[in-house]
Short mmCIF file of C-alpha atoms in Angstrom, two decimals:
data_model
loop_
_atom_site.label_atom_id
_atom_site.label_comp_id
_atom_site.label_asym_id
_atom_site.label_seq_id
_atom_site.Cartn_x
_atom_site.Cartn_y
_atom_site.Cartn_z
CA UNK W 1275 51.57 18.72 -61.30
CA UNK W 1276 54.99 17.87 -62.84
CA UNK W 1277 57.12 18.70 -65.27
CA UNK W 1278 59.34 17.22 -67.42
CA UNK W 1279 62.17 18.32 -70.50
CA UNK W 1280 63.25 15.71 -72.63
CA UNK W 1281 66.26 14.92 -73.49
CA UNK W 1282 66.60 12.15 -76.32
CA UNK W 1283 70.46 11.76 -75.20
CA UNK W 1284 69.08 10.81 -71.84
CA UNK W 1285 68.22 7.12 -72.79
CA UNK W 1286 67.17 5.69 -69.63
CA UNK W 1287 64.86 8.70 -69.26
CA UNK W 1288 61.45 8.32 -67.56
CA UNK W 1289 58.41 10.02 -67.73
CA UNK W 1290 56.63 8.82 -63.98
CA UNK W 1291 53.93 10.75 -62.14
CA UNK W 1292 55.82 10.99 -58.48
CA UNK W 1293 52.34 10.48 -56.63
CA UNK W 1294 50.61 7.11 -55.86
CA UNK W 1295 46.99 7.07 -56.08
CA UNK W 1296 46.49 9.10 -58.83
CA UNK W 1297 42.38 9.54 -60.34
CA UNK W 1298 43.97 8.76 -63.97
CA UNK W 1299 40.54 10.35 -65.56
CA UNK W 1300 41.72 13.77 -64.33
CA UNK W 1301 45.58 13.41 -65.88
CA UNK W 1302 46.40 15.85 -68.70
CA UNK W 1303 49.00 16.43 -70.67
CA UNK W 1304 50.38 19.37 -72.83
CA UNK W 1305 53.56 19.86 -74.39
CA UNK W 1306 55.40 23.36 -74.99
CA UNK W 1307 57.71 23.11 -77.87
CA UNK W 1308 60.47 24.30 -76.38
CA UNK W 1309 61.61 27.25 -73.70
CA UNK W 1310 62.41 29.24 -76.21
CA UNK W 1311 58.65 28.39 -78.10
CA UNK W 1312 55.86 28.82 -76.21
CA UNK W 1313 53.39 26.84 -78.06
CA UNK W 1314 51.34 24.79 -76.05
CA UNK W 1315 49.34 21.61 -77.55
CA UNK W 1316 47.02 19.33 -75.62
CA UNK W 1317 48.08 15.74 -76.16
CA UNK W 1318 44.89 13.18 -75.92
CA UNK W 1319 44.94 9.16 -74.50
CA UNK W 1320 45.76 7.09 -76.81
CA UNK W 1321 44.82 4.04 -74.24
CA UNK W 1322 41.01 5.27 -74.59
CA UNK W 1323 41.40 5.31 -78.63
CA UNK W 1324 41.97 1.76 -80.74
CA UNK W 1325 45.57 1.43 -81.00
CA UNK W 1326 45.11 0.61 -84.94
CA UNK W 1327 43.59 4.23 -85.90
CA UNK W 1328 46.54 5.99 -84.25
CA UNK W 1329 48.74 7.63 -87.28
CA UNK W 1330 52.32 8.60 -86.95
CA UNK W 1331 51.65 12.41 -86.45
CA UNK W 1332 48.82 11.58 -83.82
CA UNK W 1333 49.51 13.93 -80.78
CA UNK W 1334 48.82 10.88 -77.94
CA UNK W 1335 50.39 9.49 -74.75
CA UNK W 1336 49.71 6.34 -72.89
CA UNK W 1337 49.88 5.58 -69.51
CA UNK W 1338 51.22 2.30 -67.50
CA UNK W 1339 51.03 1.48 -63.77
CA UNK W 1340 54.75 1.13 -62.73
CA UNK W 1341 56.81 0.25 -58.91
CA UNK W 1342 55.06 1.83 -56.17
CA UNK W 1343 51.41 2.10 -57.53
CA UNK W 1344 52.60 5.10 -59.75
CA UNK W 1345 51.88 5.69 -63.09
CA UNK W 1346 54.45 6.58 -66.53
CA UNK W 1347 53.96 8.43 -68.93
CA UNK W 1348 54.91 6.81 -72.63
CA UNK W 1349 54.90 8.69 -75.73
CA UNK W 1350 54.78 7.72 -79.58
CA UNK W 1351 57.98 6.51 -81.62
CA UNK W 1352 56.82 7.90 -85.19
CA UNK W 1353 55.29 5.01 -86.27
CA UNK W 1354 51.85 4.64 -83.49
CA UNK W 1355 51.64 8.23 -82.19
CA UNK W 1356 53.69 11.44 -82.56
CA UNK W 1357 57.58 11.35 -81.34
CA UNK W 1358 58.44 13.43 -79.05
CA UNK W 1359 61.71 16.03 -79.83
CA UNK W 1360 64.42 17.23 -78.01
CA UNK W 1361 63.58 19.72 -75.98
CA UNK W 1362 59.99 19.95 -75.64
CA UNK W 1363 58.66 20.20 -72.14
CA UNK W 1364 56.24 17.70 -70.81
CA UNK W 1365 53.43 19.57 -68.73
CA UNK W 1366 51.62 16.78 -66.58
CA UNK W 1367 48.20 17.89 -64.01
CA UNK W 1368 46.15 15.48 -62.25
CA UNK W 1369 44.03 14.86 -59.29
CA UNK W 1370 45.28 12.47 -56.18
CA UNK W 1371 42.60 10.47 -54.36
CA UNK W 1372 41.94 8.34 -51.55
CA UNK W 1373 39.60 6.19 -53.09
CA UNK W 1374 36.35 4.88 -50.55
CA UNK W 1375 36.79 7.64 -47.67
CA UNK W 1376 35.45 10.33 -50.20
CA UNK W 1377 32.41 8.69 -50.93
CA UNK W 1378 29.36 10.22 -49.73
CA UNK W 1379 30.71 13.77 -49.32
CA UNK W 1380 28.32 16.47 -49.73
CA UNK W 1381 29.01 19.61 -47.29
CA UNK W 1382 31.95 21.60 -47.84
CA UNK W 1383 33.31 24.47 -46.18
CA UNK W 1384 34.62 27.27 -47.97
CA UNK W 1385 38.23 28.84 -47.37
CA UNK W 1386 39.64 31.70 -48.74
CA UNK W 1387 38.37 33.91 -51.34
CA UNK W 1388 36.95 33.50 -54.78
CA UNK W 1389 37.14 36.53 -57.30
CA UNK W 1390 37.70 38.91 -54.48
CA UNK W 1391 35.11 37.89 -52.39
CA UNK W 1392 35.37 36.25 -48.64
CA UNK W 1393 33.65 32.90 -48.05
CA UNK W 1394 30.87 34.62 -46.35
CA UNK W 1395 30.07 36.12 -49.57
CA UNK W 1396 29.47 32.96 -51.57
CA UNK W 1397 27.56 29.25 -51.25
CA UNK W 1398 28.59 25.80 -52.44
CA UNK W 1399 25.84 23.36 -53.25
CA UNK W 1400 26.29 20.14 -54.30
CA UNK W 1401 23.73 18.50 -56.74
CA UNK W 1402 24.61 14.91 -55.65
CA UNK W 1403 27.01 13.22 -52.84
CA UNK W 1404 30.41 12.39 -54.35
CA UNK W 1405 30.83 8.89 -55.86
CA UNK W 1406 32.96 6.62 -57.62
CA UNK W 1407 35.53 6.39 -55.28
CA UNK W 1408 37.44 2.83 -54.90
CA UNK W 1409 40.91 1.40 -54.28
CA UNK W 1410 43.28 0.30 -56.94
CA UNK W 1411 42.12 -3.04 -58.71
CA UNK W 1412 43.72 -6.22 -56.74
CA UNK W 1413 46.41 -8.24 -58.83
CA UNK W 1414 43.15 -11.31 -58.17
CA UNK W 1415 40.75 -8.77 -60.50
CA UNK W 1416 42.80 -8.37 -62.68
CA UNK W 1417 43.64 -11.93 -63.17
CA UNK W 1418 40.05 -12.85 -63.22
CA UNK W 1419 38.43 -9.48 -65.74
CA UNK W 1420 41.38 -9.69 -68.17
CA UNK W 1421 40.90 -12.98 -69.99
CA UNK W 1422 36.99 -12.14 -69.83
CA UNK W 1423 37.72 -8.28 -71.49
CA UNK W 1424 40.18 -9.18 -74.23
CA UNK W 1425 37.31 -12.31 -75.27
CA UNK W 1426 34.93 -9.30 -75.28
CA UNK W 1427 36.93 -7.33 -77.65
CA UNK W 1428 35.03 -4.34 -76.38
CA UNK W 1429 31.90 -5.32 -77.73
CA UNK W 1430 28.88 -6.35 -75.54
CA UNK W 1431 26.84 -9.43 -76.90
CA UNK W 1432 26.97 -11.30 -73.99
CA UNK W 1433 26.48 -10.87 -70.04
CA UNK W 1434 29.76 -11.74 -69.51
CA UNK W 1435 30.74 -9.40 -71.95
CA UNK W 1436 29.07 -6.22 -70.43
CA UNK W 1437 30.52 -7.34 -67.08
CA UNK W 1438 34.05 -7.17 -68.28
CA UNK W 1439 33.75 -4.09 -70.20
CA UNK W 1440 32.54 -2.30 -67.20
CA UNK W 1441 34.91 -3.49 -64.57
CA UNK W 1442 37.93 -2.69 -66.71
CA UNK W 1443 35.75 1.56 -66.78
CA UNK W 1444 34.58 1.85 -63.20
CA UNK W 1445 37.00 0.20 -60.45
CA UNK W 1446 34.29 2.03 -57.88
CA UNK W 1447 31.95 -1.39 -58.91
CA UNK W 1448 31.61 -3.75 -56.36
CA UNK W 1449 29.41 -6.00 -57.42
CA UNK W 1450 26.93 -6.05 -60.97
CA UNK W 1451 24.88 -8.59 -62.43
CA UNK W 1452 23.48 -8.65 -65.91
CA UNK W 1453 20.32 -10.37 -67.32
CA UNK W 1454 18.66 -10.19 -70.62
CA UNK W 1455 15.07 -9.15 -70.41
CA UNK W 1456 13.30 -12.60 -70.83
CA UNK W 1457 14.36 -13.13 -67.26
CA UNK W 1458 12.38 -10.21 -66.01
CA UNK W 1459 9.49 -9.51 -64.36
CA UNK W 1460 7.52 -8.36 -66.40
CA UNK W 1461 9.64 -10.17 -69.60
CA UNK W 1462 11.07 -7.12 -71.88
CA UNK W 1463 12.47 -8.31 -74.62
CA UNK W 1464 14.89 -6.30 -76.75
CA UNK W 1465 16.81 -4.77 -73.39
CA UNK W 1466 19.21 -5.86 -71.53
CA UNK W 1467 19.26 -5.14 -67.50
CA UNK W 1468 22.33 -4.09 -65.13
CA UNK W 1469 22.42 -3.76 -61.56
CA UNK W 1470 25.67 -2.16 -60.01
CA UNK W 1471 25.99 -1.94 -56.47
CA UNK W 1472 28.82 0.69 -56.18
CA UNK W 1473 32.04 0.59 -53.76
CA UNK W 1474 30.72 2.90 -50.16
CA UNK W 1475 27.16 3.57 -51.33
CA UNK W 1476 24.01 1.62 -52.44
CA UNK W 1477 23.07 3.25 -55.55
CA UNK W 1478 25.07 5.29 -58.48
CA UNK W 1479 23.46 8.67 -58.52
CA UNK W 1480 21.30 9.41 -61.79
CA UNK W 1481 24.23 11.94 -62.75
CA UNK W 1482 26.85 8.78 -62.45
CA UNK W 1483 24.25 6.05 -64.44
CA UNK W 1484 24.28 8.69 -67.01
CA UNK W 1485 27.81 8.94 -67.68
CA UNK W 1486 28.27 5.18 -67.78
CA UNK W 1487 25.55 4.91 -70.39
CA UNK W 1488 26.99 7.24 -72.32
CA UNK W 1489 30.88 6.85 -72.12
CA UNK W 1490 30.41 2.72 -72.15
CA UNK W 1491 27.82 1.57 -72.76
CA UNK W 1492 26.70 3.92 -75.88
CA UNK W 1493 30.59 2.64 -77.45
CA UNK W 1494 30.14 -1.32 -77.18
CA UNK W 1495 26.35 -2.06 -76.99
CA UNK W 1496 25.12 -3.96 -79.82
CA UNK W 1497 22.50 -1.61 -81.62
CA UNK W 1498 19.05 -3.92 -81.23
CA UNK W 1499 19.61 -4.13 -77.75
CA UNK W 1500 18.53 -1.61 -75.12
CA UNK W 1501 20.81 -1.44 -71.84
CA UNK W 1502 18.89 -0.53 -68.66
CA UNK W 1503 20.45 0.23 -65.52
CA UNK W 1504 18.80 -0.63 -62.64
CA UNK W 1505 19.05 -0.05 -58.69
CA UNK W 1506 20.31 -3.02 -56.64
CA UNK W 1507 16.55 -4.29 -54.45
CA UNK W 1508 18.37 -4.46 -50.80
CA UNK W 1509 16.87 -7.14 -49.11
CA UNK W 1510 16.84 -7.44 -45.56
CA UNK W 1511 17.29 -10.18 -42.97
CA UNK W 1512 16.23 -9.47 -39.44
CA UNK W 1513 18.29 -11.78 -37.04
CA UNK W 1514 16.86 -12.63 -33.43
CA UNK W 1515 19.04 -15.65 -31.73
CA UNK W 1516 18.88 -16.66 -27.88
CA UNK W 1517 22.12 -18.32 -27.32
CA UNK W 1518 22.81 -20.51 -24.07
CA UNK W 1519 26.29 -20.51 -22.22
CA UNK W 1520 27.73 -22.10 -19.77
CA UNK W 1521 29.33 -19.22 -17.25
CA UNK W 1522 30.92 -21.66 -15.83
CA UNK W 1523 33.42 -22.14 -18.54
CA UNK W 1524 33.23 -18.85 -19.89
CA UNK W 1525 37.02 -17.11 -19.62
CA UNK W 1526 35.19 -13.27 -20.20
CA UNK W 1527 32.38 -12.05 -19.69
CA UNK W 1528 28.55 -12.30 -20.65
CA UNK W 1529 28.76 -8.45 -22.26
CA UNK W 1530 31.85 -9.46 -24.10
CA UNK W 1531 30.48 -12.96 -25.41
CA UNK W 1532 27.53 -11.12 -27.23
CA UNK W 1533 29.73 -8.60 -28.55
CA UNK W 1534 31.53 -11.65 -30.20
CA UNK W 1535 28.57 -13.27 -30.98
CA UNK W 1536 27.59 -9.72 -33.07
CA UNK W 1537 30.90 -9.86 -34.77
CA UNK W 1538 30.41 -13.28 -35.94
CA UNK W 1539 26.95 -12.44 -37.53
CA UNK W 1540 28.51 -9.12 -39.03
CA UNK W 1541 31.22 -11.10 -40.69
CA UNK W 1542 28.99 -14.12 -42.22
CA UNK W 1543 26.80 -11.06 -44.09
CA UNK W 1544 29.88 -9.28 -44.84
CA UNK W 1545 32.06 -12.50 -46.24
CA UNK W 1546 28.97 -14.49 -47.69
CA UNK W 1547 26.48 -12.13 -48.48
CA UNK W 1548 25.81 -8.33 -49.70
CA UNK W 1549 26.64 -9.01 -53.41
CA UNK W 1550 24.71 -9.82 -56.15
CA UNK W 1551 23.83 -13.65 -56.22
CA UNK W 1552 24.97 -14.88 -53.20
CA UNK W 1553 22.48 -16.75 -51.05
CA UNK W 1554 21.55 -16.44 -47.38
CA UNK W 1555 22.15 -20.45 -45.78
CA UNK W 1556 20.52 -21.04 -42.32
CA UNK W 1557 22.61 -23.37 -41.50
CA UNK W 1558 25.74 -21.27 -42.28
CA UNK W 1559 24.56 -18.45 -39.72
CA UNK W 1560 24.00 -20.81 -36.96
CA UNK W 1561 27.06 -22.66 -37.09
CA UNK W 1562 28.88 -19.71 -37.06
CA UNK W 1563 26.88 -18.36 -33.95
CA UNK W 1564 27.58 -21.23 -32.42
CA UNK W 1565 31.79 -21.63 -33.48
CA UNK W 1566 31.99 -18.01 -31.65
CA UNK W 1567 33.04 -19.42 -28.42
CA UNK W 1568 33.19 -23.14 -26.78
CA UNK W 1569 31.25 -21.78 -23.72
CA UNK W 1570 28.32 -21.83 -25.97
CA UNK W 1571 25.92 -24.60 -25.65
CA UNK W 1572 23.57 -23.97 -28.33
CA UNK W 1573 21.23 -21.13 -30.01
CA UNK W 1574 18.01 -20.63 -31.33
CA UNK W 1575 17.99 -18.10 -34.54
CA UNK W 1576 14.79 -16.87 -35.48
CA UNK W 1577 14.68 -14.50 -39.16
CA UNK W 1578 12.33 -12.39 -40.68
CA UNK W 1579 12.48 -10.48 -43.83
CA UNK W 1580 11.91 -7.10 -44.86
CA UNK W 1581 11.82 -5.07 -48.16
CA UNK W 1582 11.34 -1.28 -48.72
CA UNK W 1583 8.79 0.36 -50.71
CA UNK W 1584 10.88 4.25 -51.69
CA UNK W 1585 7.97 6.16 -53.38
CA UNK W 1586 9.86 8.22 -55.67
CA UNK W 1587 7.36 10.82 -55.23
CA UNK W 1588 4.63 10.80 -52.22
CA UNK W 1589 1.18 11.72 -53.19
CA UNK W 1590 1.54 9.86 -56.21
CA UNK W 1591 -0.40 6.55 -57.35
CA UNK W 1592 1.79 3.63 -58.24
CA UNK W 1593 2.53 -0.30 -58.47
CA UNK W 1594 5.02 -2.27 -56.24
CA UNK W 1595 6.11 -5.14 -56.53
CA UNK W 1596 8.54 -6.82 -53.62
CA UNK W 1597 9.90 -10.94 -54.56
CA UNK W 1598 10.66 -12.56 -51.35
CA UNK W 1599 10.59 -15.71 -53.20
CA UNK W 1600 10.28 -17.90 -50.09
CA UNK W 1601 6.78 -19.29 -48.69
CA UNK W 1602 5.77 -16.85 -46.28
CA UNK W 1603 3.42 -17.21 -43.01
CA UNK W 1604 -0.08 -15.97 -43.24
CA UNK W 1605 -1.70 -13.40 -41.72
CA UNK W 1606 2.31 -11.74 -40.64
CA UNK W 1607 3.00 -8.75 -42.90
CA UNK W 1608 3.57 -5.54 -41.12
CA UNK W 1609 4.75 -1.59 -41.91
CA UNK W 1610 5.81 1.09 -40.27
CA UNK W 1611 3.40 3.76 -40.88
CA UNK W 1612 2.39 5.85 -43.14
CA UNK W 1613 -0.36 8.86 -44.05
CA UNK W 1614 -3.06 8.43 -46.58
CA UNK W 1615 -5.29 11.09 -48.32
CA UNK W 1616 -7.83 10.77 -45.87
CA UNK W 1617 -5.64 11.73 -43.26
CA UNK W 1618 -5.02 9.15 -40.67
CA UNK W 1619 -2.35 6.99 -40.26
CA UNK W 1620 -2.26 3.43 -41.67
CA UNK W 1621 -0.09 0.25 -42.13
CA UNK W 1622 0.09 -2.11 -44.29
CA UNK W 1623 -1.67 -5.61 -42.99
CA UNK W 1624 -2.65 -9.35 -44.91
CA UNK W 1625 -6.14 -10.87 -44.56
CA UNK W 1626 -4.35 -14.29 -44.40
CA UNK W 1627 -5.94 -14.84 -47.78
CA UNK W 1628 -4.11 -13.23 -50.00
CA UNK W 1629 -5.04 -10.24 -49.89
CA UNK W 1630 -3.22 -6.34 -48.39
CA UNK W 1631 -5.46 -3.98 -46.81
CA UNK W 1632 -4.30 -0.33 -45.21
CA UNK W 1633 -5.13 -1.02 -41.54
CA UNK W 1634 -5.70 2.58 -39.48
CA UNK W 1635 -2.90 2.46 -36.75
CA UNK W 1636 -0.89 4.38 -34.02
CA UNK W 1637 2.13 5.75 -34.68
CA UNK W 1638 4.63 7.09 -32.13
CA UNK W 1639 8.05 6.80 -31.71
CA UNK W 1640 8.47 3.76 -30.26
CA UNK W 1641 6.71 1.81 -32.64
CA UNK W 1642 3.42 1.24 -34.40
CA UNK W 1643 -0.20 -0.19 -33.34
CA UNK W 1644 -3.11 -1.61 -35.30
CA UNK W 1645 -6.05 0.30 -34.03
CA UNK W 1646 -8.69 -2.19 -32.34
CA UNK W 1647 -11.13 -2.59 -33.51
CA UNK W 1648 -9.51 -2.93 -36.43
CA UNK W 1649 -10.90 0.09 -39.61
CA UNK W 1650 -9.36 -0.39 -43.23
CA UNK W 1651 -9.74 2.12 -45.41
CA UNK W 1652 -11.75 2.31 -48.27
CA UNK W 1653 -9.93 3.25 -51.75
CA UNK W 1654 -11.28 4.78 -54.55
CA UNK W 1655 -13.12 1.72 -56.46
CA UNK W 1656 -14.90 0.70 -53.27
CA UNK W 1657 -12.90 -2.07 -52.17
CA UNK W 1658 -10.12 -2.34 -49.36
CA UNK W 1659 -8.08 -4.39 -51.37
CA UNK W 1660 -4.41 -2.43 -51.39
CA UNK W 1661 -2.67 -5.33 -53.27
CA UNK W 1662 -2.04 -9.32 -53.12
CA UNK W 1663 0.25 -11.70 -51.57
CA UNK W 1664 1.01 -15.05 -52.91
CA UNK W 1665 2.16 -17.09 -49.95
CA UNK W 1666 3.63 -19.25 -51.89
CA UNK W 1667 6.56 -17.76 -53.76
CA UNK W 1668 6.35 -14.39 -51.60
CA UNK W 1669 5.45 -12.28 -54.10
CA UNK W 1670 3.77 -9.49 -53.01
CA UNK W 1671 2.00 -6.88 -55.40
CA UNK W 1672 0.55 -3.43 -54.27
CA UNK W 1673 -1.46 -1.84 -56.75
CA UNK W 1674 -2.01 1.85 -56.94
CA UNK W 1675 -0.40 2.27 -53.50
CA UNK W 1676 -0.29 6.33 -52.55
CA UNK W 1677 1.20 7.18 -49.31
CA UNK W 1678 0.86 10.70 -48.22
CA UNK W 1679 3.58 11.18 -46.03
CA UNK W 1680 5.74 8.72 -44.00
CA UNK W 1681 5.27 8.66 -40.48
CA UNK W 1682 9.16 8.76 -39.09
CA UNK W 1683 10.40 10.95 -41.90
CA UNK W 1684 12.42 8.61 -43.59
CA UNK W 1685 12.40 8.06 -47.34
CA UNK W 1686 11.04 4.42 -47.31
CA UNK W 1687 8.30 2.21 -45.64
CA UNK W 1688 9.32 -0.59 -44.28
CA UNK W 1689 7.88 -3.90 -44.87
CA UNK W 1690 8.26 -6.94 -43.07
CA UNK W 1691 7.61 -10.68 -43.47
CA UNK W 1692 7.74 -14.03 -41.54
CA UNK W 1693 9.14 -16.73 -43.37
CA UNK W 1694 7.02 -20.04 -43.94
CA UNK W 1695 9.75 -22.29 -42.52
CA UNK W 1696 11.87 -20.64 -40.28
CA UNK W 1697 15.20 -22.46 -41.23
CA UNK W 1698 14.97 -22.54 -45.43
CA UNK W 1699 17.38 -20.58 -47.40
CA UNK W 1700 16.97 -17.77 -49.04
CA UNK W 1701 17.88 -17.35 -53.05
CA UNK W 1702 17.54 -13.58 -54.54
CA UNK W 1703 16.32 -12.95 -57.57
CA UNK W 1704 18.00 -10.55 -59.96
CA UNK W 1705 19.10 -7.23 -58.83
CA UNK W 1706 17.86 -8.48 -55.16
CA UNK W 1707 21.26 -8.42 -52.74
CA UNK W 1708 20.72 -9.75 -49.17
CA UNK W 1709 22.13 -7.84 -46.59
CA UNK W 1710 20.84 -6.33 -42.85
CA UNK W 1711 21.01 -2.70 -41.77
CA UNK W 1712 23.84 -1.87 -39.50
CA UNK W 1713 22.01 1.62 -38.61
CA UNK W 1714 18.94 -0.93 -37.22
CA UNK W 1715 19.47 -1.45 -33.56
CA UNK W 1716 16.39 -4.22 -34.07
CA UNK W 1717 17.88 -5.80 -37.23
CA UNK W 1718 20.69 -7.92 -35.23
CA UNK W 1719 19.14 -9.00 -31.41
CA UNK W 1720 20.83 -11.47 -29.62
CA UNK W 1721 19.52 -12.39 -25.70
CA UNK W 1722 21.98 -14.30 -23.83
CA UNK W 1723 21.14 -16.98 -21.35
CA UNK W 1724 23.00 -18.45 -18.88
CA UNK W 1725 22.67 -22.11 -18.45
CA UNK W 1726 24.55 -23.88 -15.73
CA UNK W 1727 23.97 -27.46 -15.00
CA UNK W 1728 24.47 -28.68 -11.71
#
């Protein structure tokens, strides 16, 4: 907190919040009338409010970033917003933040005592890991969103428009794409779709999607159209290279080499994918693979795919549908497992002709087997058709799929594909973003093999 009393004979007077980093959703401001009258009136944000409806009596401040990161505080001069008077005192609260590293927080440990009570006494439960969190906006984002937010003159018609509008209300996005719903699939028409990948996390909480529906979206959407927020569809690449050396000319060692070689893969998904619309290129990887050190020779990269089906509740019949769009190989879908109503243990398996059956399997922790001979089971109309699989475009379709439990007590089955072609590209579609898991230890494998010729 900070205080201030003006003092109108004080013309280079300043009104600057002393702390950097400043959450400037939590400031508030109140202003006593004087020391020797107590009154105290809450002044509101006249940045949130359109300048033009602000009267000369309106009791409103605005707020500018100034030197340092820090923030001023600037008051009305009679004519937009209420003038301040001599003496009044300037009462000013807010929250400090450091952006990212509080994203994901969820336990808390008490200290003190609350209402007379010890910690033991009392529990804190949070409904939802913290979000939102994100660093200032870069003087490159802002060069880019504010030509694109003053076109949209805080009205959303457009995609671009909705785009603007919400980077200029959450910094904490890093990365959204918007598309109308005659680009779905299913088409919806009459609704508009947006995907926001937020800053340390992969999806806004339901709390968070809320809010921005209602403090944004609710303000500038045009009535006939519905906004739908959606959950970014993380799809995975599974990387296995063998890369060749030459020992002879390598200047570290073969343990070091690979490490590299894993930092060069990190950095191409890092710098060229992960973001909404930015495609995975073969040929992109490699090099890069390659360019990690002249004792390589050469490498062979082999990918796979891999979506995840999150039943939202287990025990419950529903529809998935996962877009690889790339051909895919026949006859190579596989799961981890999962429990069905009948008990056993099943994966999820292709006929090679176009069709997904629940294959009875194995499970233990170090992965999962097909039973042989191989049993599918039997669903409720009679048939063991789960779903289909057009090998084509990769779009695979399971209908009525109800898993029971899931076998290593995650929230997701994995399911993974092998690509038609192994060096094509891949394009998402959408809300798709391509990316790997870093918690995976299979997701990134790279064999080394020293080659020496003589």
């Amino acid at each position: 907190n900070k205080s201030y009393t003006v003092d109108l004979a004080n013309t280079t007077q300043r009104f600057i919040i002393p702390n950097a980093n400043v959450d400037i959703s939590t400031i508030s401001i109140q202003i006593q009338n004087s020391s020797s009258d107590s009154t105290v009136v809450t002044w509101a944000d006249g940045n949130s409010l359109d300048v033009t409806t602000i009267t000369s009596n309106q009791k409103v401040y605005f707020l500018q970033e100034v030197e340092e990161g820090k923030y001023e505080i600037i008051f009305g001069d009679g004519a937009v917003g209420k003038q301040l008077t001599d003496g009044n005192i300037i009462f000013i609260e807010y929250l400090i933040t450091k952006g990212v590293v509080a994203n994901k927080a969820s336990t808390f440990t008490a200290v003190g005592s609350v209402a007379g009570l010890t910690s033991a006494n009392y529990t804190l439960t949070t409904a939802a890991v913290a979000t939102g969190g994100a660093a200032a906006e870069s003087i490159n984002s802002l060069k880019n969103n504010a030509p694109k937010l003053y076109q949209a003159q805080k009205r959303a018609t457009t995609k671009d428009d909705y785009k603007a509008i919400l980077l200029a209300e959450r910094n904490d996005i890093e990365s959204l794409t918007v598309y109308g719903g005659e680009d779905a699939s299913p088409a919806v028409y009459g609704k508009v779709y947006i995907a926001i990948k937020p800053t340390g996390n992969t999806v806004y909480s339901e709390a968070t999607k809320d809010v921005i529906k209602t403090a944004i979206l609710k303000k500038t959407n045009v009535v006939t159209v519905i906004p739908e927020l959606v959950d970014p569809i993380y799809y995975y690449l599974l990387i296995d290279t063998v890369v060749n050396y030459d020992p002879v000319t390598l200047l570290t060692n073969e343990q070091t080499l690979k490490s590299a070689i894993n930092t060069s893969i990190g950095k191409y998904f890092t710098s060229d994918l992960q973001k909404f619309d930015q495609k995975f290129r073969y040929s992109t990887l490699t090099k890069n693979i390659d360019n990690t050190n002249s004792a390589i020779r050469n490498s062979k990269t082999s990918i796979k795919y891999q979506m995840r089906i999150i039943p939202a509740t287990l025990a419950t019949t529903s529809t998935y549908t996962l877009e690889f769009n790339v051909p895919l190989t026949k006859g190579s879908i596989t799961s981890t497992a999962f429990g069905a109503s009948d008990g056993y243990t099943y994966t999820l398996v292709d006929d090679s002709a176009g069709l997904i059956k629940l294959a009875r399997s194995t499970y233990t922790t170090s992965g999962v087997t097909v039973d042989s001979p191989a049993v599918y089971m039997t669903l409720l109309d009679g048939s063991q058709n789960q779903g289909t699989i057009d090998y084509t475009t990769g779009k695979i379709v399971l209908n009525n799929f109800n898993p029971y439990s899931i076998s290593d007590s995650t929230t997701n089955i994995k399911l993974t594909v092998t690509p038609g072609t192994n060096n094509q590209d891949v394009t998402p579609l959408r809300e798709e973003i391509l990316t790997t898991d870093t918690t995976d230890t299979t997701a990134i494998v790279v064999t080394m093999v020293a080659e020496t010729i003589i």
